C-alpha atoms as a PDB file:
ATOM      1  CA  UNK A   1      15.467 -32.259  21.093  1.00  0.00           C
ATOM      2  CA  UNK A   2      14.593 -29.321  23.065  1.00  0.00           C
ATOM      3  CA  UNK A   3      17.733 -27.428  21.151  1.00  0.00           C
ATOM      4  CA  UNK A   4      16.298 -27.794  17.951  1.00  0.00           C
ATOM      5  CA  UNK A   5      12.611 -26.887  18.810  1.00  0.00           C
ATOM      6  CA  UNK A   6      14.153 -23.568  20.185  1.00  0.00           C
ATOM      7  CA  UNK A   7      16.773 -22.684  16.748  1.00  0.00           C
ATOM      8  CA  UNK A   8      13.146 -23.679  14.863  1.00  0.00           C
ATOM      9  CA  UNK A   9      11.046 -21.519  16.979  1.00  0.00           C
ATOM     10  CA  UNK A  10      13.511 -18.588  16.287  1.00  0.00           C
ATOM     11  CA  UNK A  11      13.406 -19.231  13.030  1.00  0.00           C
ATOM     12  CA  UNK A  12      10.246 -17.211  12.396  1.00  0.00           C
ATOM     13  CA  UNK A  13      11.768 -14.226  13.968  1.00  0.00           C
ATOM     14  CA  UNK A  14      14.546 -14.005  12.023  1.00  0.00           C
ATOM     15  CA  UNK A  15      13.065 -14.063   8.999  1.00  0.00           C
ATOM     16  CA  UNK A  16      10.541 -11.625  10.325  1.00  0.00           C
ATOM     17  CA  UNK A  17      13.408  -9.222  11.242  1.00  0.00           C
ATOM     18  CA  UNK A  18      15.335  -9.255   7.966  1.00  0.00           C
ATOM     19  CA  UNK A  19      12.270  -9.765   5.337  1.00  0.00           C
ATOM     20  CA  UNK A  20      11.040  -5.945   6.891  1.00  0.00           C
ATOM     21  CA  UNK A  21      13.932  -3.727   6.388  1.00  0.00           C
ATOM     22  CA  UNK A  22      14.583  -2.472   3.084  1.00  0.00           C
ATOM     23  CA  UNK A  23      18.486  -1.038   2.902  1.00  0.00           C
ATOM     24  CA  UNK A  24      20.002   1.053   5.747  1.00  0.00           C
ATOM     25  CA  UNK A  25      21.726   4.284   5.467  1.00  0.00           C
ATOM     26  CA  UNK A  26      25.182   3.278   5.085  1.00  0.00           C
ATOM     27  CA  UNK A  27      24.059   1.124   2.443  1.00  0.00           C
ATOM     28  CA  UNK A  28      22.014   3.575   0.411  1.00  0.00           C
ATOM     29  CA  UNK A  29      25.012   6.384   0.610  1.00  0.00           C
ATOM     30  CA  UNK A  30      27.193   3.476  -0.763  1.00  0.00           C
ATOM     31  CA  UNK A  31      24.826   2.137  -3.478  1.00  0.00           C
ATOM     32  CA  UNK A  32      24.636   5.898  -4.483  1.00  0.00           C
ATOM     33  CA  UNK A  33      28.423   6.807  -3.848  1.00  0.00           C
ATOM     34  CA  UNK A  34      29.310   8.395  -7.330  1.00  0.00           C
ATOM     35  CA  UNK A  35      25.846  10.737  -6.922  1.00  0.00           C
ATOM     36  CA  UNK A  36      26.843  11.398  -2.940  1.00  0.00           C
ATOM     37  CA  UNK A  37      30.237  12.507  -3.469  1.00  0.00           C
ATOM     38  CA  UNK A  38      29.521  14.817  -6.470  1.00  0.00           C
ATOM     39  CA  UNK A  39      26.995  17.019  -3.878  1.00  0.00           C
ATOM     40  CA  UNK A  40      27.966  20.056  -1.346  1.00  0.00           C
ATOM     41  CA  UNK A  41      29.732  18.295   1.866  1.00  0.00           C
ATOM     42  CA  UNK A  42      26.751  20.426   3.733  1.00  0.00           C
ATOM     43  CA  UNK A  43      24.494  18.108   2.179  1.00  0.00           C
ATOM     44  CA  UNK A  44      26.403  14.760   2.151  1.00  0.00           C
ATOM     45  CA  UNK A  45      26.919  15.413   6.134  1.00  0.00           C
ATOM     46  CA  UNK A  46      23.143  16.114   6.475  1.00  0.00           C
ATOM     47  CA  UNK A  47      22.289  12.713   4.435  1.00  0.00           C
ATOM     48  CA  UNK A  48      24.882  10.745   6.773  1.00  0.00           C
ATOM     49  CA  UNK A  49      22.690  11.774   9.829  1.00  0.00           C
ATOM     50  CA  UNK A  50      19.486  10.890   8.119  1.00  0.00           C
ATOM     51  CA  UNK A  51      18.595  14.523   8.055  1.00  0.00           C
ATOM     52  CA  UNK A  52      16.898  16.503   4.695  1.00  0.00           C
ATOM     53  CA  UNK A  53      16.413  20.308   4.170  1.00  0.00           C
ATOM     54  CA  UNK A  54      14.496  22.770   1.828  1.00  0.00           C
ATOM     55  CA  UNK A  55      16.261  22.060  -1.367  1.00  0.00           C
ATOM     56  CA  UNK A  56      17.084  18.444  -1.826  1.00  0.00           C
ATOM     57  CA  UNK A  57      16.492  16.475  -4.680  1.00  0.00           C
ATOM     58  CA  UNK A  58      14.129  13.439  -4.868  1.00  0.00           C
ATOM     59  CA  UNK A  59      17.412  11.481  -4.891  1.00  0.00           C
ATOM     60  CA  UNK A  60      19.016  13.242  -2.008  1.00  0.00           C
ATOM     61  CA  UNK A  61      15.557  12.453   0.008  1.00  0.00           C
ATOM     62  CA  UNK A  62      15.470   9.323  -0.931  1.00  0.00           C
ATOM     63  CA  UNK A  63      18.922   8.420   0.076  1.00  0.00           C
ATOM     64  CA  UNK A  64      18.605  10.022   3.434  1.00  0.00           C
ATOM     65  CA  UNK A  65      14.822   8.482   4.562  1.00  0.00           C
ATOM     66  CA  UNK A  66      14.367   5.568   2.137  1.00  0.00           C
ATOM     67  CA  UNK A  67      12.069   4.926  -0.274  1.00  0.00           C
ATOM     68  CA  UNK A  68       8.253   6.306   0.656  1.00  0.00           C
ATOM     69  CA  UNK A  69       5.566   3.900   1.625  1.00  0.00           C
ATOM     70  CA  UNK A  70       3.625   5.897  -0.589  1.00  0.00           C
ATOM     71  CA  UNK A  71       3.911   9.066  -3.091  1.00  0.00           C
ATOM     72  CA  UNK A  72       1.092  10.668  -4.689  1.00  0.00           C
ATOM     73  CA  UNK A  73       0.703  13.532  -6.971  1.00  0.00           C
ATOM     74  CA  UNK A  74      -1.701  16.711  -6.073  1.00  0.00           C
ATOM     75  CA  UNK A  75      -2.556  20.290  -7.054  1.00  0.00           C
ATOM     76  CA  UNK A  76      -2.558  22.828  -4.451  1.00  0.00           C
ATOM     77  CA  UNK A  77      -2.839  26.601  -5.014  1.00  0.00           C
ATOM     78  CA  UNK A  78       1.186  27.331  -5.137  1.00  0.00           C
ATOM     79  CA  UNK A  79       0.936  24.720  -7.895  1.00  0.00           C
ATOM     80  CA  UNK A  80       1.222  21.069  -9.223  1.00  0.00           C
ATOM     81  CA  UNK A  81       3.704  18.884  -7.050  1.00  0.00           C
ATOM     82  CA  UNK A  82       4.213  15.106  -5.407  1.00  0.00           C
ATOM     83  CA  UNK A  83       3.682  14.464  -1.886  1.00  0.00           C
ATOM     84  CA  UNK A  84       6.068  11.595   0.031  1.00  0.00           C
ATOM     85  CA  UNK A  85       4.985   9.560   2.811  1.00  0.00           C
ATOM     86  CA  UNK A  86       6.761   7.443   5.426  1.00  0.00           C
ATOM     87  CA  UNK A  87       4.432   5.797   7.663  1.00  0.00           C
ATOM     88  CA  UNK A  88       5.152   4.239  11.342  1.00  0.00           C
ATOM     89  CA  UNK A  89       3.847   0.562  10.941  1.00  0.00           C
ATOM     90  CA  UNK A  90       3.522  -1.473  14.127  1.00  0.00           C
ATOM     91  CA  UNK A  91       3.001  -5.385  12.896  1.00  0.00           C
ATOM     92  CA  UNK A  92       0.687  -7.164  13.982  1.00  0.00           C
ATOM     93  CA  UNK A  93       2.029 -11.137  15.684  1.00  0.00           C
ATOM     94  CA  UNK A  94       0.391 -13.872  16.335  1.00  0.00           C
ATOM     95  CA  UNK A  95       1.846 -17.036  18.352  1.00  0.00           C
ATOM     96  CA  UNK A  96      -0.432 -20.242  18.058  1.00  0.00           C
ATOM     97  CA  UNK A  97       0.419 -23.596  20.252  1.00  0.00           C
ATOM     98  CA  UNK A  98      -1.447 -26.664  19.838  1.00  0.00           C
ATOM     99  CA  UNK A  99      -1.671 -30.154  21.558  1.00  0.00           C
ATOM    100  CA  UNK A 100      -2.954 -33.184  20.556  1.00  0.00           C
ATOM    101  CA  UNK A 101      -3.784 -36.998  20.907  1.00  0.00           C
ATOM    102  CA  UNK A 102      -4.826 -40.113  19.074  1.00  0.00           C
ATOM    103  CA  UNK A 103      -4.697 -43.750  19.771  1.00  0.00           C
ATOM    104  CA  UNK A 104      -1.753 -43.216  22.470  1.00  0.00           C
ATOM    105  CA  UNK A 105       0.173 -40.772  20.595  1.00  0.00           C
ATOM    106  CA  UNK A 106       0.737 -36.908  21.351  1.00  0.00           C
ATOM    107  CA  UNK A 107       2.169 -34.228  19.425  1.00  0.00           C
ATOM    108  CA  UNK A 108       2.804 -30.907  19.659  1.00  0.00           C
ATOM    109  CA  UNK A 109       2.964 -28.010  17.168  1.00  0.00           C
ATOM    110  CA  UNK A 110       3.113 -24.216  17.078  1.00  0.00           C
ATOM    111  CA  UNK A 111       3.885 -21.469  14.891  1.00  0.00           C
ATOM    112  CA  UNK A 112       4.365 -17.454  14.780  1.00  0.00           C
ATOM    113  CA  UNK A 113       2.704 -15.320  12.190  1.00  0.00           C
ATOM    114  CA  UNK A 114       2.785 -11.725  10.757  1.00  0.00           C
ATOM    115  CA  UNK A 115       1.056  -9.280   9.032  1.00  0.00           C
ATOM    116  CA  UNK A 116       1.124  -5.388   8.393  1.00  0.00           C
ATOM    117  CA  UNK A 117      -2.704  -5.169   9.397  1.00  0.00           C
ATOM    118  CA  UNK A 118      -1.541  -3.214  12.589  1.00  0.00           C
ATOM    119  CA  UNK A 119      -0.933   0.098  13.803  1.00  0.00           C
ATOM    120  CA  UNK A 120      -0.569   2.428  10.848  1.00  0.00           C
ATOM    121  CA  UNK A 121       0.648   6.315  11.020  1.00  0.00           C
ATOM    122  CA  UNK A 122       2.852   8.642   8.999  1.00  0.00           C
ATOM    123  CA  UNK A 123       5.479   9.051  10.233  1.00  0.00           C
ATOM    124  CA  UNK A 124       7.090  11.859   8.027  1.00  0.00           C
ATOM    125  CA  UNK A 125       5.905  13.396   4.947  1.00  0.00           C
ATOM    126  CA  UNK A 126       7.697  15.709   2.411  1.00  0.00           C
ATOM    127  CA  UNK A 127       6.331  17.900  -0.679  1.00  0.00           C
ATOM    128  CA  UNK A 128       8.439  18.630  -4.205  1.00  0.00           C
ATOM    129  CA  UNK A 129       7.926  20.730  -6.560  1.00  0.00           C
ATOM    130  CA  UNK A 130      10.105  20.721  -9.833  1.00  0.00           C
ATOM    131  CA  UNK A 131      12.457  17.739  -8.105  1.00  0.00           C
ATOM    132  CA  UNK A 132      12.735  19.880  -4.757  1.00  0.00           C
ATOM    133  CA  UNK A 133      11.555  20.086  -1.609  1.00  0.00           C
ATOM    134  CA  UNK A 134       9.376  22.746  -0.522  1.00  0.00           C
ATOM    135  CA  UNK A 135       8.076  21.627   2.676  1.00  0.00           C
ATOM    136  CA  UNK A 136       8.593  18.158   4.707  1.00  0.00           C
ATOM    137  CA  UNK A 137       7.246  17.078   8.518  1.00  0.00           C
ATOM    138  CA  UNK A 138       8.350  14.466  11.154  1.00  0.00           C
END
């Protein structure tokens, strides 16, 4: 009995683990393999350590970082571009146990629960203009 109430409890995790992450690197490069190999090897090697320059493509960004949590357009005085963001999310977790009784029974319950409401910050940020980066932070 005790085996199963631990594989159940770890249950929640799991799912918790998996249901966050969108693809990883390795799989974005090979989703995009006919776009990666037709770019300079400079940039492909760049891409396959997560890194982006002054120059890449929308495509090339998103391939190296992900997709943004957010992207919003703007006018700024060198002109009209989109701005990228990434942001650091720390979930929030809740673990809940309860006990109980009634007419010379007990029982025992708990459960785990999520939610994005926690620590927010960005985390990296780039600009485009025309499909290119001008300017990006970490």
């Amino acid at each position: 009995m005790k085996r199963a109430w631990r594989k159940i409890g770890l249950l929640p995790l799991a799912l918790l683990a998996t249901s966050c992450a969108g693809p990883n690197l390795a799989q974005r490069i090979d989703e995009g393999m006919r776009d990666f190999d037709s770019w300079p090897e400079e940039r492909q090697e760049m891409i396959r350590k997560g890194e982006i320059d002054l120059g890449f493509t929308e495509e090339q960004v998103r391939m190296a970082w992900g997709d943004p949590d957010y992207v919003t357009r703007e006018v700024r005085a060198d002109g009209e571009g989109t701005l990228w963001v990434w942001e650091k999310k720390s979930p929030r977790i809740g673990i809940g146990v309860g006990v109980g009784g009634w007419g010379g029974r007990s029982g025992v319950s708990g459960s785990v629960g999520t939610s994005v409401g926690g620590d927010h910050r960005i985390k990296r940020t780039v600009w485009f203009q025309d499909g290119e980066v001008q300017s990006f932070s970490e």
